[in-house]
XYZ file of C-alpha atoms in Angstrom:
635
model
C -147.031 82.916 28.595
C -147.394 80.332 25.846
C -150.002 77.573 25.865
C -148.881 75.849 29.064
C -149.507 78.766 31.469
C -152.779 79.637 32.077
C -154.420 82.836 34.208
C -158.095 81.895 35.030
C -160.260 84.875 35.461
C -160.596 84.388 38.960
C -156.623 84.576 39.730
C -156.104 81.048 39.389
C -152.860 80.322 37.563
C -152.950 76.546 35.622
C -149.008 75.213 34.800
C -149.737 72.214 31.952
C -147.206 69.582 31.937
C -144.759 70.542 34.832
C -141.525 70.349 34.637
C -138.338 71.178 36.773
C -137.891 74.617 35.351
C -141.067 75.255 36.507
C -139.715 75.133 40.574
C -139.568 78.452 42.052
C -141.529 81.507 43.654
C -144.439 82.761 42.474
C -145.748 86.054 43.300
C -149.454 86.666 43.328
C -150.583 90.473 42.953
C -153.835 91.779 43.326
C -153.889 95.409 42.712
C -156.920 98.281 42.452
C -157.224 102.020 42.454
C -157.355 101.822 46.500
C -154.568 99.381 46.806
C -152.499 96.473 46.502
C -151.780 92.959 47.880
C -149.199 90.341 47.509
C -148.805 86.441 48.375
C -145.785 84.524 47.834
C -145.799 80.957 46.755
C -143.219 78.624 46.594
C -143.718 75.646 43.938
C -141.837 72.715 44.041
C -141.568 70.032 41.490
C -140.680 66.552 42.732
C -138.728 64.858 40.164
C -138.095 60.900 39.537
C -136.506 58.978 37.127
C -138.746 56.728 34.969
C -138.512 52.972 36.673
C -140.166 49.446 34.806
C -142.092 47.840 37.742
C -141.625 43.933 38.318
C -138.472 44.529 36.321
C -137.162 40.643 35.467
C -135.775 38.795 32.583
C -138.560 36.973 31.163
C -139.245 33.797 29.380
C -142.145 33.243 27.620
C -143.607 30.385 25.348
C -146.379 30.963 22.914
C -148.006 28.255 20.757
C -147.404 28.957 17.388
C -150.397 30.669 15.429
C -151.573 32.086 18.880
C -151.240 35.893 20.099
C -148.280 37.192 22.737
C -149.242 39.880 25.083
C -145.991 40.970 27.266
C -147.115 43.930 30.216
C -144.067 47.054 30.779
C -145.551 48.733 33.445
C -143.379 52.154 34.201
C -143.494 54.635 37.077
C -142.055 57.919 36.523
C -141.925 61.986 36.708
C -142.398 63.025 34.361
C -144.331 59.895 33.375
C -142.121 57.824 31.398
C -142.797 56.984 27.466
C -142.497 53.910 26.707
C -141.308 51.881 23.556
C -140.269 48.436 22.607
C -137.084 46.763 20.239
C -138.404 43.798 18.254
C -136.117 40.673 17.489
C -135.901 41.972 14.007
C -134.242 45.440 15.248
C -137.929 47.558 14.469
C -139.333 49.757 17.338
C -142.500 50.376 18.171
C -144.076 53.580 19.897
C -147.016 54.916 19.797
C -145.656 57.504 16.802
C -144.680 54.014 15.014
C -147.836 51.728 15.741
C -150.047 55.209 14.373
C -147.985 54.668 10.703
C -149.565 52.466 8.640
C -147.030 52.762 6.071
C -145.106 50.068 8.057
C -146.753 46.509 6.798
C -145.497 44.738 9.464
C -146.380 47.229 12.333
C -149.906 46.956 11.439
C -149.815 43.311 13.300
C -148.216 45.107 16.630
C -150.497 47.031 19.171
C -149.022 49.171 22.206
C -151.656 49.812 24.897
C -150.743 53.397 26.744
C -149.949 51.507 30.188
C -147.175 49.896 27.644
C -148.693 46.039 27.152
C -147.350 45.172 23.411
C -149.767 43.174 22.042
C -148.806 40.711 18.867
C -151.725 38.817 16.553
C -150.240 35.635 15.070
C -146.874 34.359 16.575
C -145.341 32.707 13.703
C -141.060 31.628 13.818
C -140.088 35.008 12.990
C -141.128 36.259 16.508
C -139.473 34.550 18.726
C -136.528 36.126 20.054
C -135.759 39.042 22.474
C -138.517 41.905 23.441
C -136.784 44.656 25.035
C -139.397 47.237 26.911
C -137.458 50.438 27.495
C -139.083 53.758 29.321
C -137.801 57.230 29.621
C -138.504 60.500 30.836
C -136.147 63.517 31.453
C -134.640 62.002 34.476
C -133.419 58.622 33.290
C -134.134 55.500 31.383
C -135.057 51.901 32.521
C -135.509 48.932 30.121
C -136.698 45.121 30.518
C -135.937 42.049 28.568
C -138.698 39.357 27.512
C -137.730 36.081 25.599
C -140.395 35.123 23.292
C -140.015 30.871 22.271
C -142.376 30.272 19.926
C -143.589 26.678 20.152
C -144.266 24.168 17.391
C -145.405 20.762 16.879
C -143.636 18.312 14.070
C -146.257 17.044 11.582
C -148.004 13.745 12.499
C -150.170 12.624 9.117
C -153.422 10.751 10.671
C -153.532 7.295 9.751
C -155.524 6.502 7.009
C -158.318 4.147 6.331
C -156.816 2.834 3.254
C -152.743 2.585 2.699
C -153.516 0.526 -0.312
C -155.755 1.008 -3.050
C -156.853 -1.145 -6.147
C -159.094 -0.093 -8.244
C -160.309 -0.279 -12.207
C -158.488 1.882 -14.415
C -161.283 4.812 -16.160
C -162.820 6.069 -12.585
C -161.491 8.638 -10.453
C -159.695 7.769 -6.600
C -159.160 9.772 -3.805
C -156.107 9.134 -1.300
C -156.415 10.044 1.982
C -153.414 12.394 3.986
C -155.046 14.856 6.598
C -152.118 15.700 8.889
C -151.690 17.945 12.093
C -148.925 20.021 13.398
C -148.071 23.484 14.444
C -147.345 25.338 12.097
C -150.157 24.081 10.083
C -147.926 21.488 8.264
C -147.682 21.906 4.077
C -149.008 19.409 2.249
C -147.199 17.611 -0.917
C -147.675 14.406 -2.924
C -144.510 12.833 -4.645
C -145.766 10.910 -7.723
C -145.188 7.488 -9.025
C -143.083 9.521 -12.078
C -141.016 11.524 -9.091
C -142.673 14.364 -9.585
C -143.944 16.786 -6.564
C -146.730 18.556 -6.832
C -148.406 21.063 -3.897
C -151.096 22.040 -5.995
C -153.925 21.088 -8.049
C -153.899 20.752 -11.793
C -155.898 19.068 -14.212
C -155.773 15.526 -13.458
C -154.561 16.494 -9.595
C -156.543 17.656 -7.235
C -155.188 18.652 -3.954
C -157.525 19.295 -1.615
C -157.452 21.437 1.525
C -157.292 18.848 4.016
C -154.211 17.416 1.971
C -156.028 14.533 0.240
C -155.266 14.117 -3.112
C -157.708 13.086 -5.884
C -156.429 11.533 -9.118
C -158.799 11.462 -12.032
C -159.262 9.538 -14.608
C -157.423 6.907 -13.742
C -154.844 5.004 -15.677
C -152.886 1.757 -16.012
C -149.504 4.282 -15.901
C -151.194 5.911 -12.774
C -150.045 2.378 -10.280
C -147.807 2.936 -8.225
C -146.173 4.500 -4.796
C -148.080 8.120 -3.451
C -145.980 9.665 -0.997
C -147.816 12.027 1.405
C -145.298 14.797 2.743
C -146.636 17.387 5.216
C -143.765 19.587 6.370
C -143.588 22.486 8.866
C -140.701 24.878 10.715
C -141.011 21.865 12.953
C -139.745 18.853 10.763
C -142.201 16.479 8.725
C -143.822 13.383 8.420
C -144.525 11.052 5.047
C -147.078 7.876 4.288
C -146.695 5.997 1.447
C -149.716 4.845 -0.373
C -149.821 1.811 -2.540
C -152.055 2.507 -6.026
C -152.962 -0.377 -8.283
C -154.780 -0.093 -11.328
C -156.228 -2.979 -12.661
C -157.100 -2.561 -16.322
C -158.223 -5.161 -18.310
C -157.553 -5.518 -22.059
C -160.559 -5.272 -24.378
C -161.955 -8.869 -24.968
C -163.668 -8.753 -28.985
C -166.945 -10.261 -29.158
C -167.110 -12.043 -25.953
C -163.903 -14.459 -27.256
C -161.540 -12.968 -28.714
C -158.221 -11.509 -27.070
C -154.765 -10.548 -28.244
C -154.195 -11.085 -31.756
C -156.986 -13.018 -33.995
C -157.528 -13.881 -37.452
C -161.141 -14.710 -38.873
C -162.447 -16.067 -41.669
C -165.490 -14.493 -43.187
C -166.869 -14.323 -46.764
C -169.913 -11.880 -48.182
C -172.325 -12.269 -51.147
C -171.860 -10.215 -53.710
C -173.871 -6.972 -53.938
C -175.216 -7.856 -50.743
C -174.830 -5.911 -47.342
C -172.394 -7.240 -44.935
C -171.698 -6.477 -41.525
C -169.004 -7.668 -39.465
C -169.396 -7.745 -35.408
C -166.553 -5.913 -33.350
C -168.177 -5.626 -30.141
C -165.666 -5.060 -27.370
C -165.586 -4.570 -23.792
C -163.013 -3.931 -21.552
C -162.187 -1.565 -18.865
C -161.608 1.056 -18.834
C -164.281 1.091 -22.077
C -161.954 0.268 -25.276
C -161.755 2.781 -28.260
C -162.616 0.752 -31.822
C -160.863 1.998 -34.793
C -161.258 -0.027 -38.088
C -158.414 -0.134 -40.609
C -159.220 -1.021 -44.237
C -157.272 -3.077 -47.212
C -156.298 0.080 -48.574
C -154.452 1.114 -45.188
C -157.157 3.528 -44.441
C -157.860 4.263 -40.831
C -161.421 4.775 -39.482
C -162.725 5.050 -35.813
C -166.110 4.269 -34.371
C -168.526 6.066 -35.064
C -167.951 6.602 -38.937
C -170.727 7.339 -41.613
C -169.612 7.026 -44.960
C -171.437 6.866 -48.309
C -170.941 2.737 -48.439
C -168.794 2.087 -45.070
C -170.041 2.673 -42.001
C -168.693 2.080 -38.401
C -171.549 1.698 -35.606
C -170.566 3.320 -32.338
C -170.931 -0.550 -30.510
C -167.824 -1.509 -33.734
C -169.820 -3.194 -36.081
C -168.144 -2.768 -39.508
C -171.337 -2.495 -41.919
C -170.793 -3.057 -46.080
C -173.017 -1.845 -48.395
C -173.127 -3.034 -51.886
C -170.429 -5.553 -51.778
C -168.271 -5.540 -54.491
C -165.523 -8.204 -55.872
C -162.935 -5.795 -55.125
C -163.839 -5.639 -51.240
C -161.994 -9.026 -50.614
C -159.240 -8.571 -48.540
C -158.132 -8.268 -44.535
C -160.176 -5.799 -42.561
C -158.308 -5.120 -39.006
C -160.334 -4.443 -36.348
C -158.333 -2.797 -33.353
C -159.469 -2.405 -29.898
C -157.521 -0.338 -27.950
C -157.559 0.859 -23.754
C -155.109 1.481 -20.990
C -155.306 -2.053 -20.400
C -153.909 -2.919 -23.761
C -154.842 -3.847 -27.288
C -156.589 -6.564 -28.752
C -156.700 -6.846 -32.926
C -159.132 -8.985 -34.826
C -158.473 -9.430 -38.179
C -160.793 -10.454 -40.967
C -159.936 -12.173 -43.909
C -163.107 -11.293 -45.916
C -163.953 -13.128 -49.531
C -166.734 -11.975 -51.203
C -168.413 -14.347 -53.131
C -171.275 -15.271 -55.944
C -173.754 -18.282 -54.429
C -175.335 -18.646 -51.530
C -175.456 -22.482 -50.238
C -178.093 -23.735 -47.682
C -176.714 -25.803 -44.637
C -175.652 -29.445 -45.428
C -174.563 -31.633 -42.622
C -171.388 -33.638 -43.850
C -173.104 -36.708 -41.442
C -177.156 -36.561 -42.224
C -177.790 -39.290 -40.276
C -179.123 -38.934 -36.365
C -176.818 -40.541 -34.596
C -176.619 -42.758 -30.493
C -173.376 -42.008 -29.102
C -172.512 -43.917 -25.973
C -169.806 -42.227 -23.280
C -168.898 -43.021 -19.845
C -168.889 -41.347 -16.912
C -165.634 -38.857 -16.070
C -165.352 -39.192 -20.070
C -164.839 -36.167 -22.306
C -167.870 -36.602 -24.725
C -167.417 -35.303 -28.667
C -170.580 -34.793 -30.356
C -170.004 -33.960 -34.256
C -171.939 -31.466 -35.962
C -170.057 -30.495 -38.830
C -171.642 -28.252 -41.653
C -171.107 -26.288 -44.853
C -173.048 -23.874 -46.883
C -172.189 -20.245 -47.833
C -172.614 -17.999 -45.685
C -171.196 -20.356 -42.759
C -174.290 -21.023 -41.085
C -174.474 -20.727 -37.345
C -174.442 -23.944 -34.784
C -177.115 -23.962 -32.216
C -177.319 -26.997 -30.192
C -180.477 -27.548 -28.052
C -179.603 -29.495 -24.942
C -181.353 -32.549 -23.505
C -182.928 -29.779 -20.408
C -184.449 -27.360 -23.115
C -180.970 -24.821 -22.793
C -179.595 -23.397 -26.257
C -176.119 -23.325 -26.480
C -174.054 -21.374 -29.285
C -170.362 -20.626 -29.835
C -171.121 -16.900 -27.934
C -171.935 -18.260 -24.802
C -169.506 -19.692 -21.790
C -170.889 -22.889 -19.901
C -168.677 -24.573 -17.056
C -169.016 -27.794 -18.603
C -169.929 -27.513 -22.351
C -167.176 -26.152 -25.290
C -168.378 -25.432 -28.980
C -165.603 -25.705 -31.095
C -165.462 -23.555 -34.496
C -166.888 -26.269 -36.347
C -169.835 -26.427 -34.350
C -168.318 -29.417 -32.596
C -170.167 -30.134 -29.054
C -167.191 -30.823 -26.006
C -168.958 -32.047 -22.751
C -166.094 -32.159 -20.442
C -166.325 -35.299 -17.543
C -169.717 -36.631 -18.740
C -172.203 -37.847 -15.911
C -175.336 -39.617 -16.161
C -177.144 -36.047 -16.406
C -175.710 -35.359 -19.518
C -177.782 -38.108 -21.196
C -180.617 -37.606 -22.971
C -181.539 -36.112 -26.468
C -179.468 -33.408 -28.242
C -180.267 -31.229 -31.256
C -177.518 -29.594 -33.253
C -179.112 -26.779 -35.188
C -177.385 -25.052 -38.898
C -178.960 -21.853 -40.228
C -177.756 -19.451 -42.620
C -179.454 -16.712 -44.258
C -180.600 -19.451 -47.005
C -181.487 -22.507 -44.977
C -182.207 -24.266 -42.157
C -181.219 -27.691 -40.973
C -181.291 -30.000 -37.860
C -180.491 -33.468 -36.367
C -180.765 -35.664 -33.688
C -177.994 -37.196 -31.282
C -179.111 -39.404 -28.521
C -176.432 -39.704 -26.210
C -176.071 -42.518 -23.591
C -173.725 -41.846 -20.489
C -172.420 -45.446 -19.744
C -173.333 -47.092 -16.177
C -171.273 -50.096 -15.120
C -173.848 -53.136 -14.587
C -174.954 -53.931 -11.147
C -176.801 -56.841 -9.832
C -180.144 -56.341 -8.155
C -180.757 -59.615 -7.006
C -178.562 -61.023 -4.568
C -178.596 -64.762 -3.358
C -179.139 -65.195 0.251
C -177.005 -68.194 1.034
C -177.133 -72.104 -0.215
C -180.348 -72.301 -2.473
C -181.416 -75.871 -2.036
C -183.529 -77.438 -4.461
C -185.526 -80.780 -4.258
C -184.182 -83.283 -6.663
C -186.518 -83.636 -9.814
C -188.543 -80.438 -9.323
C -188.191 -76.946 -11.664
C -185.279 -74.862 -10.108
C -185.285 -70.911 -10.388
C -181.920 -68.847 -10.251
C -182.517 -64.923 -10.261
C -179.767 -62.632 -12.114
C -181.455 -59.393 -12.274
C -179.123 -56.578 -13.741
C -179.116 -53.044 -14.600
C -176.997 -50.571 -16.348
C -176.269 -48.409 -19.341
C -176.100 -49.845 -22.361
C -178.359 -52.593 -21.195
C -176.342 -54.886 -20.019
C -176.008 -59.093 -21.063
C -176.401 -61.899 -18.938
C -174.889 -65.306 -18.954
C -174.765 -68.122 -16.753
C -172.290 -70.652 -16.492
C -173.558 -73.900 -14.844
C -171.668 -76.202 -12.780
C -170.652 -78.859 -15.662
C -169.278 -76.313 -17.453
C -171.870 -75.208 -19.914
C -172.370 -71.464 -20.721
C -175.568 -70.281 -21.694
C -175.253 -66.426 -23.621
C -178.287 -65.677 -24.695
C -182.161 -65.933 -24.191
C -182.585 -69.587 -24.992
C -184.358 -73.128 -24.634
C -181.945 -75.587 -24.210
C -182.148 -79.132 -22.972
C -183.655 -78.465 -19.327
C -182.328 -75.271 -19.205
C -184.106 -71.879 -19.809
C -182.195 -68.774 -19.584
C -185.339 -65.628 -20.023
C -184.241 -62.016 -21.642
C -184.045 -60.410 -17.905
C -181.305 -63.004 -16.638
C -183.583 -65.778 -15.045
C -182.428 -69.272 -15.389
C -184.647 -72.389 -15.025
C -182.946 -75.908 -14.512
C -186.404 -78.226 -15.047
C -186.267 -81.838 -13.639
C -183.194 -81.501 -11.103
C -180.698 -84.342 -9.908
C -177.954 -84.372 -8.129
C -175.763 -83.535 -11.181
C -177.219 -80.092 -11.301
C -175.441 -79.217 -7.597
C -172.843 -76.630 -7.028
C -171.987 -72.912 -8.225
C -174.026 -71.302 -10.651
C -172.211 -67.987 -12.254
C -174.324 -65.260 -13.568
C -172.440 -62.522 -15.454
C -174.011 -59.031 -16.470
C -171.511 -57.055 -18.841
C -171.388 -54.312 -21.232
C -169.154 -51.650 -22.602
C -168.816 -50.113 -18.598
C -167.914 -53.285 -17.159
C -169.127 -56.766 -15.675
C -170.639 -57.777 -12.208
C -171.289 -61.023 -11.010
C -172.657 -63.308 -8.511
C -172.359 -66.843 -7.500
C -174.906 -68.887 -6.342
C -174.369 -72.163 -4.820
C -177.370 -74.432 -5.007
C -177.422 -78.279 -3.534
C -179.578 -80.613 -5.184
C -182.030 -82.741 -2.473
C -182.553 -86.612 -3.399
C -182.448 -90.040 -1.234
C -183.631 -93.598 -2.679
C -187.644 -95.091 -1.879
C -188.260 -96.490 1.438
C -191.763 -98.372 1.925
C -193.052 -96.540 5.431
C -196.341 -98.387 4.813
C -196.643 -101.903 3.518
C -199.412 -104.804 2.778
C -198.919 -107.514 5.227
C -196.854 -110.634 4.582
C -200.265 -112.788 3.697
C -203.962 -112.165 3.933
C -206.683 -114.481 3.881
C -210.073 -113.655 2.523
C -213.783 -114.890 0.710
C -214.703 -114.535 -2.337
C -216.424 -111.747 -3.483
C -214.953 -109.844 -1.011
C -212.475 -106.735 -1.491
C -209.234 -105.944 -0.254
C -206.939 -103.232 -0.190
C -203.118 -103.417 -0.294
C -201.200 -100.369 1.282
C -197.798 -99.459 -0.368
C -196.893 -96.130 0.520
C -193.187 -94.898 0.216
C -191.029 -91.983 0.663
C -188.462 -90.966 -1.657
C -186.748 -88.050 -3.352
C -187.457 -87.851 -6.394
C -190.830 -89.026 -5.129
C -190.817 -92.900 -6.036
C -192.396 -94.818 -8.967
C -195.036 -96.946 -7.275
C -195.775 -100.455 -9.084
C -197.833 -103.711 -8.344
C -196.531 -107.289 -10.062
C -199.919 -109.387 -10.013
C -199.744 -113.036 -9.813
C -199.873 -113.409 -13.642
C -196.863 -111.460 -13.734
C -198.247 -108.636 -15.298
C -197.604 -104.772 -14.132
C -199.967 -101.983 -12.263
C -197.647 -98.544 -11.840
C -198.507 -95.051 -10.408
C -196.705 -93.404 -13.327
C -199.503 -95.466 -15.657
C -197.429 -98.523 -16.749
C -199.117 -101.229 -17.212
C -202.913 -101.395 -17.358
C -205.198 -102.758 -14.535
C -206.634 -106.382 -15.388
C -210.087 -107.524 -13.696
C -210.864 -105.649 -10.730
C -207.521 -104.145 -10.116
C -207.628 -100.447 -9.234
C -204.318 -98.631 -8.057
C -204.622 -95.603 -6.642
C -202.021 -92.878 -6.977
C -200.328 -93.437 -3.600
C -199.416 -97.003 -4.321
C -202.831 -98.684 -2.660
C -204.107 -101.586 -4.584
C -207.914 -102.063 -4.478
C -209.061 -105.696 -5.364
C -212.724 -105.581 -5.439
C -214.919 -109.247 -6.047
C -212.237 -111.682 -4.849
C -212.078 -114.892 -6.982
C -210.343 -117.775 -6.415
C -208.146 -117.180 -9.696
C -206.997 -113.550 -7.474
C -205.060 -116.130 -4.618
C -201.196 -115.894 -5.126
C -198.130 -113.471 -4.759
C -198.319 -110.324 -4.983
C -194.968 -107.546 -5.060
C -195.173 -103.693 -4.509
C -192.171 -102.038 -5.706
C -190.862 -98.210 -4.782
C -188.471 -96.800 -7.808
C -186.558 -93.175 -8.166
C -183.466 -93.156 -9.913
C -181.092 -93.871 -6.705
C -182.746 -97.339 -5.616
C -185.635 -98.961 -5.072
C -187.387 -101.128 -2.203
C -190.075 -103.678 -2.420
C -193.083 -105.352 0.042
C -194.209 -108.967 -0.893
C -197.726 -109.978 0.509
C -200.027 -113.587 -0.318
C -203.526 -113.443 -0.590
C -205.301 -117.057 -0.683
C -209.109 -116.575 -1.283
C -211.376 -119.704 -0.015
């Protein structure tokens, strides 16, 4: 009865997999030697038609990248099979989904209650899912529309849209960018090339950024960032500037130079072509003969140093000529040339001026201070400033220039430039030095100031100050008020003009009143003053006189007062009664017993009769006079 029908041993009958043919009677017989027995059975086999339940049209959205799982439940009798049409036209069963021939049905699963499963959505899945199940009695089917949904790149913003950097070193430019799909990264170069991918001076890394090595001047320039999906795209532009800086030749040099240099013959010579730059310059040396060599080199008599030196050995006549050195980066070239003579004698330093030398300048002045030298080779200038610093044509100072003869440039001199300077020649046969005292020129000032009308008594020693200061050291003179200029430390008349400006007017009158004009000058400038001095004098007046007469004994004494005021301070003088003269300033000579005192009293000691008559006082200065008349009679 085939495989489906089954007769168990104790009469039970097993139908596999029903179907409608299998609707009918069925007889039962039990039968033995005794006997028989029947039973009649009727089977029948409901039947329905295979039906999808919660049968709608469906719309679905699933983010891109993420898995779709879309349910087909079926109800059916027989039960139905079930199987679904893809957008691309392929259907998948269980037959199907158990091939693994198929590639692409490998990323499908169909659960038995009919759920398709799908790993990955990407654009090619969206579309229609039809769901269809069937069984002998009919066929049902159910529609699901798949949208697959996708974000349009966004590139992050960056910390650094543009970028400046040396040229030689390596620089990384920033583009991470999100989107669904995951967005494609792609750089469009300065040179309008795209690249996606690394290479040897590219390096694209995962996250999108791209690293650019070894950088070079021809590297500046605009990076666009391009990250592109299904979904559209999305571009940054990034600014690159490479700063490279030409190669500078022994600290100086730069572009195109020409040197002169000279050698001793047989001797060794080496010339200097140190050169920096960035990124680090390549040296190459090319000879007289057109031959090129590059640092390092090691020949039998040339050799080229890896820092550029150019080294000589055994100099011979037929070495003179131009030796090129050429220093070469992405920053440019710079070429020193060398116009070499080889020569027989060696000369020590000889300064063309032997002498030591004072220079004066002035403040906000550009100061020259000569050094010039010969000798063979050229012997190098050192100049030793006034604070102990050595200065030589290598080295870069705000303020101070050495020219190529060994020239000294101080650019706007102030006083702190003065002091001592040594200018230094050495060579390998000598050694030589000098001295230059330089002076930074101060405009003269005037320390003393007057303070107003000086007044000065008439006759007495008059002082006028004129204190100065400044560099040179400056000179006074003082014009008085008749005129009279006095220009140097001097004795003159009653004047005395002292080496530090003080001027002394002895034995004042009135003639010596009104402005006195001190001048200090020198190669800065001049200041003055003015000083205004009045001269003090009035004529004698007698405050204290003898009396008219005065009557006395002899042998007695007496004393005559004449006391007087008076500037200049008065001459005081006694006429006797014999006519002749007693005077303060020592005219005259006193006769008898006369005795005048300084202050004009006039002691008579041992009165006689021969001492009785008239006697005068008189009060003198050079602007009058004034006079007291007394009578002595002695009885």
């Amino acid at each position: 009865m085939g495989n489906r029908i089954l007769v168990l041993p104790n009469g039970t009958l097993i139908i596999d997999v029903v179907s409608e043919k299998d609707a009918g009677d069925y007889l039962c017989v039990a039968r033995n030697k005794i006997g028989d027995d029947l039973l009649l059975m009727k089977v029948i086999v409901t039947m329905k038609p295979a039906k999808i339940e919660y049968k709608q049209y469906v719309q679905k959205q699933v983010p891109f990248g993420k898995d779709l799982k879309v349910d087909c439940r079926a109800s059916g009798a027989p039960e139905p099979e079930i199987t679904w049409g893809l957008p691309d036209g392929t259907v998948v069963n269980s037959v199907l989904q158990a091939d693994d021939s198929g590639r692409r049905s490998r990323r499908y699963v169909l659960f038995d209650n009919g759920t398709l499963y799908l790993n990955k959505v990407g654009m090619t899945e969206e579309g229609d899912y039809t769901c269809y199940a069937e069984n002998t009695l009919g066929k049902d089917e159910m529609t699901v529309h798949i949208t697959v949904v996708t974000a349009a790149p966004r590139i992050r913003r960056p910390s650094a849209m543009f970028l400046k950097l040396k040229a030689g070193g390596n620089v990384t430019v920033e583009c991470e960018a999100i989107g669904e799909p995951k967005p494609k990264i792609m750089w469009l170069l300065p040179s309008n090339d795209m690249i996606a991918a690394s290479s040897d001076r590219y390096l694209v890394h995962v996250n999108g950024s791209l690293t650019i090595k070894n950088v070079k001047l021809s590297d500046s320039g605009e990076y666009v960032c391009i990250a592109r999906n299904s979904a559209g795209d999305d571009t940054k532009v990034f600014k690159l500037v490479v700063d490279g800086n030409p190669p500078i030749i022994n600290g100086k040099y730069r572009n195109k130079t020409i040197v002169q240099d000279n050698a001793v013959k047989h001797s060794r010579k080496l010339i200097d072509c140190k050169a920096e730059g960035s990124p680090p310059p390549q040296i190459m040396w090319i000879m007289p003969d057109n031959v090129y060599l590059t640092a390092p080199y090691y020949g039998s008599r040339v050799v080229v140093h890896k820092n550029g030196t150019f080294e000589i050995r055994n100099v011979r006549a037929t070495d003179s000529g131009e030796f090129v050195c050429v220093a070469r980066n992405d920053g440019g070239e710079t070429v020193m040339v060398v116009q070499l003579e080889v020569i027989n004698v060696l000369r020590r330093p000889m300064f063309k001026n032997p002498f030591n030398e004072k220079i004066l300048t002035s403040i906000g002045k550009t100061t020259i201070l000569n050094c010039s030298v010969t000798g063979y080779p050229p012997p190098e200038i050192i100049w030793l400033l006034p604070n102990g610093t050595r200065f030589t044509n290598t080295q870069r100072m705000s303020r101070y220039h050495m020219g190529s003869d060994g020239t000294l440039i101080i650019y706007s001199s102030n006083k702190d430039d003065a002091g001592k300077y040594r200018c230094a020649a050495r060579n390998k046969v000598g050694y030589i030095e000098k001295l230059i005292i330089l002076e930074v020129g101060q405009k003269p000032y005037i320390l003393t100031q007057p303070k107003g009308l000086i007044r000065s008594i008439s006759g007495e020693t008059l002082f006028l100050h004129c204190l100065s200061d400044g560099i040179p050291k400056p000179i006074v003179t003082w014009s008085v008020p008749g005129g009279y200029v006095l220009s140097r430390p001097q004795v003159n008349g009653k004047y005395i003009l002292y080496d530090n400006g003080t001027l002394i007017v002895r034995e004042t009158s009135i003639h010596d009143r009104g402005n006195y004009l001190c001048r200090a000058q020198n190669e800065g400038g001049e200041a003055s003053i003015t000083v205004p001095v009045i001269i003090i004098a009035y004529p004698p007046r007698i405050t204290h006189g003898p009396p008219q007469s005065v009557r006395t004994r002899v042998g007695s004494s007496v004393h005559l007062n004449c006391i007087a005021i008076g500037i200049p301070k008065p001459e005081i003088s006694w006429e006797l009664p014999d006519h002749s003269v007693l005077s303060t300033a020592g005219k005259g000579r006193p006769i008898g017993s006369e005795l005048l005192h300084p202050q004009g009293t006039l002691v008579i000691q041992k009165l006689s009769i021969l001492d009785s008559g008239t006697y005068k006082c008189f009060a003198k200065n050079h602007l009058g006079s004034d006079s007291r008349i007394t009578h002595i009679q002695v009885g």
